[in-house]
Structures are given as structure tokens and as C-alpha cells.
C-alpha positions as a Python dict, from the first residue, in 0.01 Angstrom:
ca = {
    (1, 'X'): (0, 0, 0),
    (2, 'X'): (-21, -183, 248),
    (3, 'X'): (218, -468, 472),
    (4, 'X'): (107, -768, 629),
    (5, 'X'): (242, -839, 916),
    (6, 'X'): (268, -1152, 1100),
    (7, 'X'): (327, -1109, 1517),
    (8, 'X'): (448, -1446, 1560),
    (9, 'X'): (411, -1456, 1944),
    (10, 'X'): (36, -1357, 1902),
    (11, 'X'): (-46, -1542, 1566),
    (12, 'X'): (-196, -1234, 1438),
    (13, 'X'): (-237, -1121, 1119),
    (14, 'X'): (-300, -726, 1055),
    (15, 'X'): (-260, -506, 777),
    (16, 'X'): (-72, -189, 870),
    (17, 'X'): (-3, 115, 640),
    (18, 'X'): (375, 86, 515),
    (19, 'X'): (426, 394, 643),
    (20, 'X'): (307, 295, 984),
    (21, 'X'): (588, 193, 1243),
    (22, 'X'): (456, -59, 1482),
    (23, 'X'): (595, -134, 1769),
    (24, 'X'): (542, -405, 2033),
    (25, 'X'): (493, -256, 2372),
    (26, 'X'): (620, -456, 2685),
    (27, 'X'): (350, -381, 2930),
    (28, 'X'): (377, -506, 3338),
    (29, 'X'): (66, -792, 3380),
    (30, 'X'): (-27, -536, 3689),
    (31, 'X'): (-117, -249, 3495),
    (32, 'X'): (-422, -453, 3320),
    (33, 'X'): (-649, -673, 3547),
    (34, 'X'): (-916, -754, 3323),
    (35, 'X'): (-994, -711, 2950),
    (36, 'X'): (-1355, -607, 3004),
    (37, 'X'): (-1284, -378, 3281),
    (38, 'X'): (-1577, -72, 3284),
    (39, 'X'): (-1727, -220, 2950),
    (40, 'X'): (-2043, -404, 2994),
    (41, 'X'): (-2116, -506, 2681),
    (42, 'X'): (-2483, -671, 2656),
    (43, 'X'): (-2399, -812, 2288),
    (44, 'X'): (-2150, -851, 2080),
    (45, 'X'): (-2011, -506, 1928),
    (46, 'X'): (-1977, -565, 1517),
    (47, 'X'): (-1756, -276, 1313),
    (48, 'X'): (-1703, -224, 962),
    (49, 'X'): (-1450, -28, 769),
    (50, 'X'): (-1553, 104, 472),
    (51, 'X'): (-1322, -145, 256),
    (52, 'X'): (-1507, -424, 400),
    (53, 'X'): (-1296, -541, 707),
    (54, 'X'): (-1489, -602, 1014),
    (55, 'X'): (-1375, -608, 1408),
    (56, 'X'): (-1586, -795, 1662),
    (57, 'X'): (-1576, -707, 2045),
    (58, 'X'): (-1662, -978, 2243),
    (59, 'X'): (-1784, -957, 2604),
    (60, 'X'): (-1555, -1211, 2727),
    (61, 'X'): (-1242, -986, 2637),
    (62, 'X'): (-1179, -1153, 2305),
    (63, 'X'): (-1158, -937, 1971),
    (64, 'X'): (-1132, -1112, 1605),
    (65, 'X'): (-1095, -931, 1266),
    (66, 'X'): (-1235, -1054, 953),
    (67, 'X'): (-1141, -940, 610),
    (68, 'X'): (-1473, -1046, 398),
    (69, 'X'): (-1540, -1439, 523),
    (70, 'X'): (-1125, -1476, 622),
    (71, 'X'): (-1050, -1459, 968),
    (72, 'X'): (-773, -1234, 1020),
    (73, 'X'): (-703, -1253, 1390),
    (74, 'X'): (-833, -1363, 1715),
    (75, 'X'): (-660, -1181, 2002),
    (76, 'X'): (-759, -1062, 2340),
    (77, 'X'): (-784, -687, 2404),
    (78, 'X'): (-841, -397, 2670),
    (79, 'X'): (-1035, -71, 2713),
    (80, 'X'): (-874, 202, 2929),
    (81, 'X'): (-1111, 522, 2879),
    (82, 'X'): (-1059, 610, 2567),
    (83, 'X'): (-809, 372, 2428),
    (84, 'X'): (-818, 0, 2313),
    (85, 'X'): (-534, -219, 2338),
    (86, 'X'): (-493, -579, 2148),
    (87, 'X'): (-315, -828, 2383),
    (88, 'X'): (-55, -1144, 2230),
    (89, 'X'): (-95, -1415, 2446),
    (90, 'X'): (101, -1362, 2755),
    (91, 'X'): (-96, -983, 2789),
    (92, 'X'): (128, -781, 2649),
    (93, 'X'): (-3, -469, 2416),
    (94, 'X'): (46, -573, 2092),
    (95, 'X'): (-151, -273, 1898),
    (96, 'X'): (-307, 30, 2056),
    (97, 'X'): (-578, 248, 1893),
    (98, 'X'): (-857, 478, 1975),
    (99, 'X'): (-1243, 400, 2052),
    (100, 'X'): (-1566, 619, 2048),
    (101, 'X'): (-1860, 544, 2239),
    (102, 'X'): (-2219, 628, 2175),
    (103, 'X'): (-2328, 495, 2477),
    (104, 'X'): (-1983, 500, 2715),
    (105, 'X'): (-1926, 117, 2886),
    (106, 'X'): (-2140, -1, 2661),
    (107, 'X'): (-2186, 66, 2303),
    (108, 'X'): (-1905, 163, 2107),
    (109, 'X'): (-1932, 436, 1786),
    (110, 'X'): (-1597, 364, 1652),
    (111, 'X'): (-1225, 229, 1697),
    (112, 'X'): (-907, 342, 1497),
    (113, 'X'): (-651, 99, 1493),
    (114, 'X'): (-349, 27, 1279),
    (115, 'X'): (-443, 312, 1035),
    (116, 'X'): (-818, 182, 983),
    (117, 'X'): (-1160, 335, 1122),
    (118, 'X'): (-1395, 94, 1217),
    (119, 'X'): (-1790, 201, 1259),
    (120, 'X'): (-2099, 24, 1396),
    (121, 'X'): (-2332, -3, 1160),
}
């Protein structure tokens, strides 16, 4: 089952397990400069899950999630290593999750976030 949840400050829209907590994390603007920092992404990175829901990475530091042709969010986000963090408007970490690269900087494998594996296909 799971709970939509509306972030009002971000205007997102994600579906999270119910028996997922999530939790808004105040984060100082210092300790993120920029959203594509050590990603050089030549293209636009396209994930699916296997229920249908895709994620886009966007070179320009944006992120949006579909669910079939419905847009479910457009948010900003950040790579550090091995981690990926969606940002609400003001840059705070709304959602954190994990990311895989085949190629590291620059092509990603996979990304885990609110309870859902995403793949490049």
C-alpha cells in the first residue's frame, strides 16, 4: 500500500511505502554548491521501475518523475558519491536515496529512492 504524500514547500508529489518514515532533513546551503557537482552527464539519464514509473536526471541539476504520461514531480537534486539527494526549493534535502553507476560521473545503473529501484534501460 502505498501513501501519497504531498511536500507542500517543494510541490512534490511521491509515493512512499506506508511503512516508510520520511523525514525532511534541514541541510546548511554550504554543504551543497552545485547539483551537478562530479556528474557530467552528456544526455539526459532515463530510469524505469518495473511498475512503470520513470525518473529523469537532467544535466542542469533538475530531476522529474513520471508515473505513465502524469508528471509526478519536478525537483532539483544532488549527487554526493554514492548518494542522491532531491532538493525543495530553498535546497534543502527533501528525499535521499542510493545511485549505481555503470560508468561513475557519468552514466548511472540505478537509483533507490523512497522504497523504489529505478534502472536504465
Amino acid at each position: 500500500m502505498f501513501l501519497s504524500t504531498l511536500l507542500i514547500s517543494a510541490m512534490v508529489i511521491v509515493n512512499v511505502p506506508a511503512s516508510e518514515t520520511v523525514i525532511a532533513i534541514e541541510s546548511p546551503a554550504t554543504e551543497m554548491s552545485s547539483a551537478s557537482q562530479n556528474v557530467v552527464f552528456r544526455s539526459t539519464q532515463k530510469l524505469s521501475s518495473s511498475d512503470g514509473r520513470e525518473l529523469y536526471f537532467y544535466s542542469n541539476g533538475r530531476c522529474e518523475g513520471y508515473d505513465g504520461d502524469r508528471l509526478m514531480f519536478s525537483t532539483r537534486y544532488k549527487i554526493m558519491g554514492n548518494e542522491v539527494r532531491l532538493l525543495d526549493e530553498r535546497g534543502n534535502t527533501v528525499y535521499k536515496g542510493t545511485i549505481s553507476w555503470k560508468v561513475k560521473g557519468k552514466t548511472i545503473n540505478s537509483v533507490s529512492i523512497a522504497g523504489t529501484r529505478y534502472f536504465a534501460r
